[in-house]
Amino acid sequence: MAIVPKRKTSKQRKRTRRSHHALSTPNLVNVGGEKVPHRLVKFYKREDLKSTKNK
């Protein structure tokens, strides 16, 4: 037999548990100087990444 919850999980308890599941956007910073290659920034080699098109 399967495990069955003893009591119904309330909406508040369920939503409180899920409050940590939200996604957040990465913080992109305009960097004018030297960059570490593994960091995510808006610019690469002085070019805006948003304006470049996939080739």
mmCIF file of C-alpha atoms in Angstrom:
data_model
loop_
_atom_site.group_PDB
_atom_site.id
_atom_site.type_symbol
_atom_site.label_atom_id
_atom_site.label_comp_id
_atom_site.label_asym_id
_atom_site.label_seq_id
_atom_site.Cartn_x
_atom_site.Cartn_y
_atom_site.Cartn_z
ATOM 1 C CA MET A 1 0.000 0.000 0.000
ATOM 2 C CA ALA A 2 1.097 3.532 -0.691
ATOM 3 C CA ILE A 3 1.838 6.227 1.853
ATOM 4 C CA VAL A 4 -1.112 8.573 2.363
ATOM 5 C CA PRO A 5 -0.937 12.017 4.029
ATOM 6 C CA LYS A 6 -2.559 12.136 7.458
ATOM 7 C CA ARG A 7 -4.030 15.615 6.910
ATOM 8 C CA LYS A 8 -4.732 17.868 3.935
ATOM 9 C CA THR A 9 -1.952 20.349 3.161
ATOM 10 C CA SER A 10 -3.393 23.848 3.485
ATOM 11 C CA LYS A 11 -3.009 26.475 0.749
ATOM 12 C CA GLN A 12 -0.841 28.615 3.011
ATOM 13 C CA ARG A 13 1.528 25.776 3.891
ATOM 14 C CA LYS A 14 1.805 24.740 0.247
ATOM 15 C CA ARG A 15 2.429 28.304 -0.978
ATOM 16 C CA THR A 16 4.917 29.016 1.810
ATOM 17 C CA ARG A 17 6.877 25.944 0.788
ATOM 18 C CA ARG A 18 6.826 26.957 -2.878
ATOM 19 C CA SER A 19 7.808 30.580 -2.239
ATOM 20 C CA HIS A 20 11.470 29.615 -2.711
ATOM 21 C CA HIS A 21 10.863 28.071 -6.146
ATOM 22 C CA ALA A 22 10.599 31.388 -8.010
ATOM 23 C CA LEU A 23 13.169 32.063 -10.723
ATOM 24 C CA SER A 24 15.250 35.218 -10.637
ATOM 25 C CA THR A 25 16.888 37.046 -13.523
ATOM 26 C CA PRO A 26 20.683 37.208 -13.601
ATOM 27 C CA ASN A 27 22.172 40.588 -12.740
ATOM 28 C CA LEU A 28 23.858 41.827 -15.918
ATOM 29 C CA VAL A 29 26.335 44.659 -15.486
ATOM 30 C CA ASN A 30 27.801 46.971 -18.122
ATOM 31 C CA VAL A 31 31.523 46.371 -17.758
ATOM 32 C CA GLY A 32 33.925 48.743 -19.461
ATOM 33 C CA GLY A 33 37.166 47.177 -18.272
ATOM 34 C CA GLU A 34 38.666 43.711 -18.208
ATOM 35 C CA LYS A 35 36.282 40.794 -17.778
ATOM 36 C CA VAL A 36 36.662 37.268 -16.499
ATOM 37 C CA PRO A 37 35.558 34.997 -19.389
ATOM 38 C CA HIS A 38 33.118 32.908 -17.347
ATOM 39 C CA ARG A 39 31.123 35.914 -16.133
ATOM 40 C CA LEU A 40 27.854 36.810 -17.859
ATOM 41 C CA VAL A 41 27.867 40.436 -19.032
ATOM 42 C CA LYS A 42 25.928 42.394 -21.646
ATOM 43 C CA PHE A 43 29.041 43.239 -23.662
ATOM 44 C CA TYR A 44 31.703 41.017 -25.226
ATOM 45 C CA LYS A 45 34.671 42.536 -27.088
ATOM 46 C CA ARG A 46 33.011 45.977 -26.847
ATOM 47 C CA GLU A 47 29.896 44.767 -28.704
ATOM 48 C CA ASP A 48 26.377 44.617 -27.327
ATOM 49 C CA LEU A 49 25.276 40.967 -27.167
ATOM 50 C CA LYS A 50 21.614 41.867 -27.649
ATOM 51 C CA SER A 51 22.238 43.555 -31.009
ATOM 52 C CA THR A 52 24.303 40.710 -32.507
ATOM 53 C CA LYS A 53 22.432 38.159 -34.563
ATOM 54 C CA ASN A 54 23.017 34.427 -34.662
ATOM 55 C CA LYS A 55 24.957 33.498 -37.758
#
